[in-house]
PDB file of C-alpha atoms in Angstrom:
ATOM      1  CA  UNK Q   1     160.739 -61.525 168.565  1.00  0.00           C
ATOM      2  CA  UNK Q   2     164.292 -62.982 167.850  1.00  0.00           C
ATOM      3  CA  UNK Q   3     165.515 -59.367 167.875  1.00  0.00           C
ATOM      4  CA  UNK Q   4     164.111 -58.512 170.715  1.00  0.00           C
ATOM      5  CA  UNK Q   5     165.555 -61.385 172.651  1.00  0.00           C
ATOM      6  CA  UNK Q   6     169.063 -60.772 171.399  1.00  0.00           C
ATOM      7  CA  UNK Q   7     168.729 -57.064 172.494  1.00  0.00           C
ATOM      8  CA  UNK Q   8     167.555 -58.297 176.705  1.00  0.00           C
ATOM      9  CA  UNK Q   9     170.854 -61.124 176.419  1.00  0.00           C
ATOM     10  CA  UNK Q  10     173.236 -57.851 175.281  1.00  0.00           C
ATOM     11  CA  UNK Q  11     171.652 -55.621 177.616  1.00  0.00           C
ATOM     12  CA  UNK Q  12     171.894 -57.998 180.622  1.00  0.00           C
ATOM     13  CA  UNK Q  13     175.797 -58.942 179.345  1.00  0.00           C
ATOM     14  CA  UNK Q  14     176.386 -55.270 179.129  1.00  0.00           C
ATOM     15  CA  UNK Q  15     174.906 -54.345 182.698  1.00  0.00           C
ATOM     16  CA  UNK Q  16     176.752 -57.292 184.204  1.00  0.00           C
ATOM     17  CA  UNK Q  17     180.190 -56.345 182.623  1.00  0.00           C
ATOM     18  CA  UNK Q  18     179.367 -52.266 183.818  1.00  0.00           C
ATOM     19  CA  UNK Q  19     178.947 -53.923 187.429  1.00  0.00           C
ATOM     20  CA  UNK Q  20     182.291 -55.682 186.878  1.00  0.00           C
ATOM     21  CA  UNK Q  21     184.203 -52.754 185.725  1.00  0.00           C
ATOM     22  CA  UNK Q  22     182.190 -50.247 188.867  1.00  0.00           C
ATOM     23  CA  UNK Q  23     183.605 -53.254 190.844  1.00  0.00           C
ATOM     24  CA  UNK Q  24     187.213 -53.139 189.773  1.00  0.00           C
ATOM     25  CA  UNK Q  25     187.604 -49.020 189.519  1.00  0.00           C
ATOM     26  CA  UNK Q  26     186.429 -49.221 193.476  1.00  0.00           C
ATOM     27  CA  UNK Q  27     189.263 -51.268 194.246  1.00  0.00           C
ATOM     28  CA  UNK Q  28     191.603 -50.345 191.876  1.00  0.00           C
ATOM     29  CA  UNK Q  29     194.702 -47.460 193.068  1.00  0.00           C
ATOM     30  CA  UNK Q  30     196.997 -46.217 190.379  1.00  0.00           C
ATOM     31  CA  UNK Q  31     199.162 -44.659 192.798  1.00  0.00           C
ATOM     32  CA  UNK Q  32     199.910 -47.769 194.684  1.00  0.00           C
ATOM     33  CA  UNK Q  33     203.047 -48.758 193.658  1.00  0.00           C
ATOM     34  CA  UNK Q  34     204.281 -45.382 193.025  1.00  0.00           C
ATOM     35  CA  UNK Q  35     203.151 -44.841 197.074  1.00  0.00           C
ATOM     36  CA  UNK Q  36     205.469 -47.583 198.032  1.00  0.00           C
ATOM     37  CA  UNK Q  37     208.544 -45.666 196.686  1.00  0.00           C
ATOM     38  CA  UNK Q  38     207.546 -42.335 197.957  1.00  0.00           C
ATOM     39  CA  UNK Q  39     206.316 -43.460 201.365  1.00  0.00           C
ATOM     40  CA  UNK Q  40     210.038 -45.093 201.939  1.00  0.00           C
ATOM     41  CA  UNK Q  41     212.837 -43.203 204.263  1.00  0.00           C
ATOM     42  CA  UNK Q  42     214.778 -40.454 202.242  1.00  0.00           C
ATOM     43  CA  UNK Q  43     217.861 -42.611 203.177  1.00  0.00           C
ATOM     44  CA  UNK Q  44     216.967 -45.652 201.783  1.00  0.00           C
ATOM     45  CA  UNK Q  45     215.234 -44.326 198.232  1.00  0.00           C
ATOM     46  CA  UNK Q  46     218.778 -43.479 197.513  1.00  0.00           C
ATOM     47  CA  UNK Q  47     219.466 -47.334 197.496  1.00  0.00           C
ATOM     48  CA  UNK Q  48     217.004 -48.649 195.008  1.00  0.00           C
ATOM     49  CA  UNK Q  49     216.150 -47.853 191.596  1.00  0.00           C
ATOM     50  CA  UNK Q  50     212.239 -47.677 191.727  1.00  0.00           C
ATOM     51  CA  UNK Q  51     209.829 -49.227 188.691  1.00  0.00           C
ATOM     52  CA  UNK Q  52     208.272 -45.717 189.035  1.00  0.00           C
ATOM     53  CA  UNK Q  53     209.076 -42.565 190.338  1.00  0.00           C
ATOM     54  CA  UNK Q  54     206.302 -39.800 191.715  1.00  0.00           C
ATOM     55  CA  UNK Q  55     205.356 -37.413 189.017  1.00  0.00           C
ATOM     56  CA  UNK Q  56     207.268 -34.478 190.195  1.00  0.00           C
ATOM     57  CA  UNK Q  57     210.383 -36.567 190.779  1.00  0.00           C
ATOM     58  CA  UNK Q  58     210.137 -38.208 187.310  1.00  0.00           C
ATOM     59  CA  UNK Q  59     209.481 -34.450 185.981  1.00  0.00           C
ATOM     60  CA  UNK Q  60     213.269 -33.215 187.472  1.00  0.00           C
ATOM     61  CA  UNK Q  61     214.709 -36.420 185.925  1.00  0.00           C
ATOM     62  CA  UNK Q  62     213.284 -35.889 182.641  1.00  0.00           C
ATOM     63  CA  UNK Q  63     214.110 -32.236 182.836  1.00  0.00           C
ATOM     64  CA  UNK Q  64     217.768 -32.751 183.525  1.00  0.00           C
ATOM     65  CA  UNK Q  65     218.217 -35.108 180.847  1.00  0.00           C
ATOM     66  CA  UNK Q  66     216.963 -32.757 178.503  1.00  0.00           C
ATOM     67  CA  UNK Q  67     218.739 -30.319 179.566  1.00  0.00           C
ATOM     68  CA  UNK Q  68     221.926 -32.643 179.333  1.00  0.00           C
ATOM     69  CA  UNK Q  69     221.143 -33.381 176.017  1.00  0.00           C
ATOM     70  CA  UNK Q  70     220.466 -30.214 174.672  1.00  0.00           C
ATOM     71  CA  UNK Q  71     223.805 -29.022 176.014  1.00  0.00           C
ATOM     72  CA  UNK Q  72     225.821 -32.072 174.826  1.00  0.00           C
ATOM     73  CA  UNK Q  73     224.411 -31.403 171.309  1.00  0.00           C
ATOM     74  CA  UNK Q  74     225.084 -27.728 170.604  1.00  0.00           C
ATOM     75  CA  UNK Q  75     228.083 -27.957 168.697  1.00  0.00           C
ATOM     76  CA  UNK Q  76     226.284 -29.888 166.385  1.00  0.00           C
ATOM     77  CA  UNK Q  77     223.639 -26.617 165.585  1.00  0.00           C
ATOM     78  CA  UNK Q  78     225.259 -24.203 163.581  1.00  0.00           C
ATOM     79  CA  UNK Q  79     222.882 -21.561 164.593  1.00  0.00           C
ATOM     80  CA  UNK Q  80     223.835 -19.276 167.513  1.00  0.00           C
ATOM     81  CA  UNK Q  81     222.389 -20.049 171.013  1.00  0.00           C
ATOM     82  CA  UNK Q  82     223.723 -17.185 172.109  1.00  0.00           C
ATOM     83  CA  UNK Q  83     221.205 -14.835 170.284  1.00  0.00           C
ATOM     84  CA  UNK Q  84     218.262 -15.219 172.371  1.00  0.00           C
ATOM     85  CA  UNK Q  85     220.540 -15.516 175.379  1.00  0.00           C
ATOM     86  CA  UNK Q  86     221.599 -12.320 174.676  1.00  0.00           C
ATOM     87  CA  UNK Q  87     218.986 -10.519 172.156  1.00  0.00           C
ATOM     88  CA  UNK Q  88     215.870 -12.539 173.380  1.00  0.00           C
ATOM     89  CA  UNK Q  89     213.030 -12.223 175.615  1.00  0.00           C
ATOM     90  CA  UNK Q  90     212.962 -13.319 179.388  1.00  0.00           C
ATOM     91  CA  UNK Q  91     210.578 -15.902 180.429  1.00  0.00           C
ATOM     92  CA  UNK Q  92     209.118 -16.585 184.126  1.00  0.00           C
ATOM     93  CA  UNK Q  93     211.510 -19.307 184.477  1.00  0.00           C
ATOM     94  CA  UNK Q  94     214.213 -16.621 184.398  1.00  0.00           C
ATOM     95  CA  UNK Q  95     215.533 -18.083 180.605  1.00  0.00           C
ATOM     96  CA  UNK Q  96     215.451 -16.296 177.494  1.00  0.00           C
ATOM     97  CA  UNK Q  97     213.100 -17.387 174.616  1.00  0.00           C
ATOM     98  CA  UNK Q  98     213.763 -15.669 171.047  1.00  0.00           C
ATOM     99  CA  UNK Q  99     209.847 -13.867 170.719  1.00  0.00           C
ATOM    100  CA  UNK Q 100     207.002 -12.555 172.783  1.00  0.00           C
ATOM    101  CA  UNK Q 101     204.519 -15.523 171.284  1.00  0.00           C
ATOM    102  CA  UNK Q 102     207.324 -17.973 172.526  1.00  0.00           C
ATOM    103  CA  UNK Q 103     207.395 -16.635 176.267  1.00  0.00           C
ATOM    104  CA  UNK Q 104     203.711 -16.562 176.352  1.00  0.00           C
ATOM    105  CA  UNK Q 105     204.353 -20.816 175.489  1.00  0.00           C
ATOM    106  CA  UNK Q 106     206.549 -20.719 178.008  1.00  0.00           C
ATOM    107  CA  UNK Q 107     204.477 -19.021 180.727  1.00  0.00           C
ATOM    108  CA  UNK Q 108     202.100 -21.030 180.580  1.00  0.00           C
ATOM    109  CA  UNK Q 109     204.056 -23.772 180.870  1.00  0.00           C
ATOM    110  CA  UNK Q 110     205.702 -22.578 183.952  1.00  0.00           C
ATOM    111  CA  UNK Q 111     202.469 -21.838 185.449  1.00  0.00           C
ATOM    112  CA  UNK Q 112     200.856 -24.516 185.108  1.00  0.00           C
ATOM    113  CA  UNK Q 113     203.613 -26.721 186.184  1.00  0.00           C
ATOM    114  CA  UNK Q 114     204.304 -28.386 182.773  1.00  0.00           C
ATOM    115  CA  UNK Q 115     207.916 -29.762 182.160  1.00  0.00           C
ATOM    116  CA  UNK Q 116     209.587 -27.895 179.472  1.00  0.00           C
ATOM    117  CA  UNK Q 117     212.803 -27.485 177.637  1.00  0.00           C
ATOM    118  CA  UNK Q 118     213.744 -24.865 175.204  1.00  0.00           C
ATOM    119  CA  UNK Q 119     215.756 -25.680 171.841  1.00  0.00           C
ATOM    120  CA  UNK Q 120     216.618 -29.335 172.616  1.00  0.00           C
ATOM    121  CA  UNK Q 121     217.944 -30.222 169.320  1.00  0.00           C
ATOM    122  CA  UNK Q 122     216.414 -32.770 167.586  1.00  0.00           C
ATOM    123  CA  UNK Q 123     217.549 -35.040 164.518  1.00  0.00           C
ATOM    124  CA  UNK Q 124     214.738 -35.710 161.354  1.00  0.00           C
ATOM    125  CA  UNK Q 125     214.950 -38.222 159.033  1.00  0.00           C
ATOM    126  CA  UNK Q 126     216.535 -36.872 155.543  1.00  0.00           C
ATOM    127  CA  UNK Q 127     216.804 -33.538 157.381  1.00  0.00           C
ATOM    128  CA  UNK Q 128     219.599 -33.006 159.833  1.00  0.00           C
ATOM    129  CA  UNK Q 129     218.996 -30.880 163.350  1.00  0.00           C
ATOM    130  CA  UNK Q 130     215.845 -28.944 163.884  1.00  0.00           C
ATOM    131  CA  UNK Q 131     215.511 -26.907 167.309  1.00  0.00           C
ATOM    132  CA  UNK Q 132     211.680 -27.442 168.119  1.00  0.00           C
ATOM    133  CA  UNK Q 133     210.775 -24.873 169.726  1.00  0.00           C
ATOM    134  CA  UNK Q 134     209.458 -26.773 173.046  1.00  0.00           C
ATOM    135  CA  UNK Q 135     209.795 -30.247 174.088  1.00  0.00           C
ATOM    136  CA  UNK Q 136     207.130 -30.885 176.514  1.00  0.00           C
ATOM    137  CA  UNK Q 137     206.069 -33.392 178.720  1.00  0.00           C
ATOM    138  CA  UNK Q 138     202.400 -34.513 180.427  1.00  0.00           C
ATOM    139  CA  UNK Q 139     203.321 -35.919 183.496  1.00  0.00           C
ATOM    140  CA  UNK Q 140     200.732 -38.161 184.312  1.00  0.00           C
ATOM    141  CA  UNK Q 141     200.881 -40.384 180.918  1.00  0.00           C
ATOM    142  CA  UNK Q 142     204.703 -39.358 180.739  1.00  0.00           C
ATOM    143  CA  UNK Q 143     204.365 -38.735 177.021  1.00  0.00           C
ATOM    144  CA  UNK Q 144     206.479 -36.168 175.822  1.00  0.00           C
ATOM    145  CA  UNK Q 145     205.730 -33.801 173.118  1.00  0.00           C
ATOM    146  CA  UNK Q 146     207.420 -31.703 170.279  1.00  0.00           C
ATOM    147  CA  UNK Q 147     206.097 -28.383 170.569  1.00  0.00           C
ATOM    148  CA  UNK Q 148     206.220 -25.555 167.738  1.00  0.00           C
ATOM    149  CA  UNK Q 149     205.303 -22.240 166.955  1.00  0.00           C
ATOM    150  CA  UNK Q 150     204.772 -20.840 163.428  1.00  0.00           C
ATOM    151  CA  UNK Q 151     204.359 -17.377 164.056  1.00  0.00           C
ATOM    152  CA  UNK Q 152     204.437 -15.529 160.436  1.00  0.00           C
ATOM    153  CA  UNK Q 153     202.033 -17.585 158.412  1.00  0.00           C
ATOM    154  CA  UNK Q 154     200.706 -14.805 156.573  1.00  0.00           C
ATOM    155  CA  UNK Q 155     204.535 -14.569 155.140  1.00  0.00           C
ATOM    156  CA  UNK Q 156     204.460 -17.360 152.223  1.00  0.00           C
ATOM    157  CA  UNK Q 157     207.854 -18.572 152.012  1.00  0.00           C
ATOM    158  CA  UNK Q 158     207.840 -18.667 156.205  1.00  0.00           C
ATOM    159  CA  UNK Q 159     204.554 -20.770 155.253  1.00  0.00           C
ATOM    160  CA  UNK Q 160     205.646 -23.097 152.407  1.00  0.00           C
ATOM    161  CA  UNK Q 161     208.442 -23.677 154.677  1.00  0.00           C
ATOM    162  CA  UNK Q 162     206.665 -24.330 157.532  1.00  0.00           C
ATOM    163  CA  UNK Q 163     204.359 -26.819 155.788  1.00  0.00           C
ATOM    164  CA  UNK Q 164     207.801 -28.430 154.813  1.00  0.00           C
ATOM    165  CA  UNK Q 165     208.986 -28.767 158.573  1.00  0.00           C
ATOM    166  CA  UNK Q 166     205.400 -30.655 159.702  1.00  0.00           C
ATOM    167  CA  UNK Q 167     205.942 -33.247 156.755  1.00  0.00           C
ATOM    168  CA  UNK Q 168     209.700 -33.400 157.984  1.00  0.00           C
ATOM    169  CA  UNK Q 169     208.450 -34.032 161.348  1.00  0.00           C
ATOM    170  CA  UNK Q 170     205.875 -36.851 160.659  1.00  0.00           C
ATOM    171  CA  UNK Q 171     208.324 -38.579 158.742  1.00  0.00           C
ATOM    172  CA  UNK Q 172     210.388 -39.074 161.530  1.00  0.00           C
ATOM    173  CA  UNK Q 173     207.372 -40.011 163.428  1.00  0.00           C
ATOM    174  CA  UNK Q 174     205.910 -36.960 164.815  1.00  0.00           C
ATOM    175  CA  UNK Q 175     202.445 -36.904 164.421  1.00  0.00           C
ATOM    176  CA  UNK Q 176     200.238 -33.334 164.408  1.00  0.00           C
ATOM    177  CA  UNK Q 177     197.715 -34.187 166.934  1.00  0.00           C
ATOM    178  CA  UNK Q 178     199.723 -37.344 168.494  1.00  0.00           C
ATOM    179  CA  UNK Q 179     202.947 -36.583 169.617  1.00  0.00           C
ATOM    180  CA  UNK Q 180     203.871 -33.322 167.865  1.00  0.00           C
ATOM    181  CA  UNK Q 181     201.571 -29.858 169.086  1.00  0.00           C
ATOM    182  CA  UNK Q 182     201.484 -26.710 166.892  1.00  0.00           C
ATOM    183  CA  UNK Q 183     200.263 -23.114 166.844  1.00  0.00           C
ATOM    184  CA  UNK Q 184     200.135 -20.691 164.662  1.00  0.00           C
ATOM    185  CA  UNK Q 185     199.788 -17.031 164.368  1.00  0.00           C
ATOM    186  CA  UNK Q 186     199.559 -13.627 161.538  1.00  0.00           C
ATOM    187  CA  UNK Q 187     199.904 -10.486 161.974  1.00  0.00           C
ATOM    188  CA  UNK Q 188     196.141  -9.887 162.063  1.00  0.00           C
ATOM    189  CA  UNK Q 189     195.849 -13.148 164.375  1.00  0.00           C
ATOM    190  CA  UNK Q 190     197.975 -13.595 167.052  1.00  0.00           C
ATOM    191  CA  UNK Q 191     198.755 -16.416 169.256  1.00  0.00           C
ATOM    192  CA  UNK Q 192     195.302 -17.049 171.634  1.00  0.00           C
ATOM    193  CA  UNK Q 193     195.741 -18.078 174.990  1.00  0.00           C
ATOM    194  CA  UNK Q 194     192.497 -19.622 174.750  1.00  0.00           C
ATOM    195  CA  UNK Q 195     193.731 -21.921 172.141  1.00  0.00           C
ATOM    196  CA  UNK Q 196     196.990 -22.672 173.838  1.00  0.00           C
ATOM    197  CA  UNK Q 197     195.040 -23.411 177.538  1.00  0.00           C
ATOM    198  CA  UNK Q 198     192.693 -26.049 175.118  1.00  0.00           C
ATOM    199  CA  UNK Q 199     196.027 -27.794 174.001  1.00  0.00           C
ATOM    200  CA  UNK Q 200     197.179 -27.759 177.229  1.00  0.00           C
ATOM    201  CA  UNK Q 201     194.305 -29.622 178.906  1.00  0.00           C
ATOM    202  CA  UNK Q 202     193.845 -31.884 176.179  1.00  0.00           C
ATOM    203  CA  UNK Q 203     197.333 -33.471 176.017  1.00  0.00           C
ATOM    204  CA  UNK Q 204     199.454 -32.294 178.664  1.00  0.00           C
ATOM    205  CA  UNK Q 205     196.975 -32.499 181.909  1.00  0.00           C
TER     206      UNK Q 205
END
């Protein structure tokens, strides 16, 4: 009897905090102050710096800093940029990527209106520069993401070697799963755009 009067007093709290919450999520606009910036004259958003900027907008600011520092760092990678530029494959965005799998990232991507950029370079701990293969970004949470591609794993020193680069990675704080996105492929598997769309929607949408 005890029990079952403990259970009633948790399921009243817990109905009365649900009708709380229902209350709140009514009421409640995410967008609001991000509405006051974007609602303002075109003339006078050029005089304020806002607390936040509209998703797209914060999406060309991100993108251009990326792209600055990617640039601004290249004469610190000793490997040639100008491979893929020249050698490489062409992506929808009209940019060269170095293999198929990696324009069929970047497709996607560009389709589905994810920020990317290619090859920022990147320093690990203990390691030196890396060039991950995409740095991404879900504009909504504005998280960013390393993204990378290990696309011989049935080679074993490309696979000891890629095991190597994910411990690399999460000691310098990228996480499989939490801030650091792989894929994989053989010659027998490929790269699935199945896969790739369920990565997508799970931590970029």
């Amino acid at each position: 009897l005890v029990q079952k009067e403990y259970v009633s007093k948790v399921l009243d709290a817990t109905d009365y905090q649900i009708k709380i919450i229902n209350h709140m999520l009514k009421k409640y606009d995410s967008n609001e102050i991000v509405n006051i910036y974007k609602n303002m004259h075109s003339e006078n958003k050029k005089l304020i710096l806002p607390f936040e900027y509209p998703e797209d907008e914060y999406a060309e600011i991100w993108t251009k800093e990326k792209e600055k520092l990617k640039e601004s760092l290249r004469s610190k990678i000793i490997d040639n940029y100008s491979f893929y530029e020249e050698n490489g494959v062409c992506t929808e965005k009209d940019e060269y990527v170095r293999s198929k799998s990696e324009k069929i990232l970047a497709d996607k991507f560009f389709i589905k209106n994810i920020p990317y950029v290619y090859e920022v370079p990147l320093k690990l701990k203990g390691y030196g520069y890396v060039k991950p293969d995409f740095v991404v970004l879900n504009k909504i949470t504005r998280q960013e993401y390393i993204w990378e591609h290990f696309g011989i794993m049935d080679n074993a020193e490309y696979a000891c070697n890629a095991i190597k680069k994910i411990s690399d990675y999460a000691n310098s704080g990228y996480i499989l799963g939490r801030n650091f996105i792989a894929t994989f492929e053989t010659a027998n598997t490929p790269i699935n755009a199945n896969c790739i769309d369920s990565l997508i929607k799970s931590h970029l949408c």
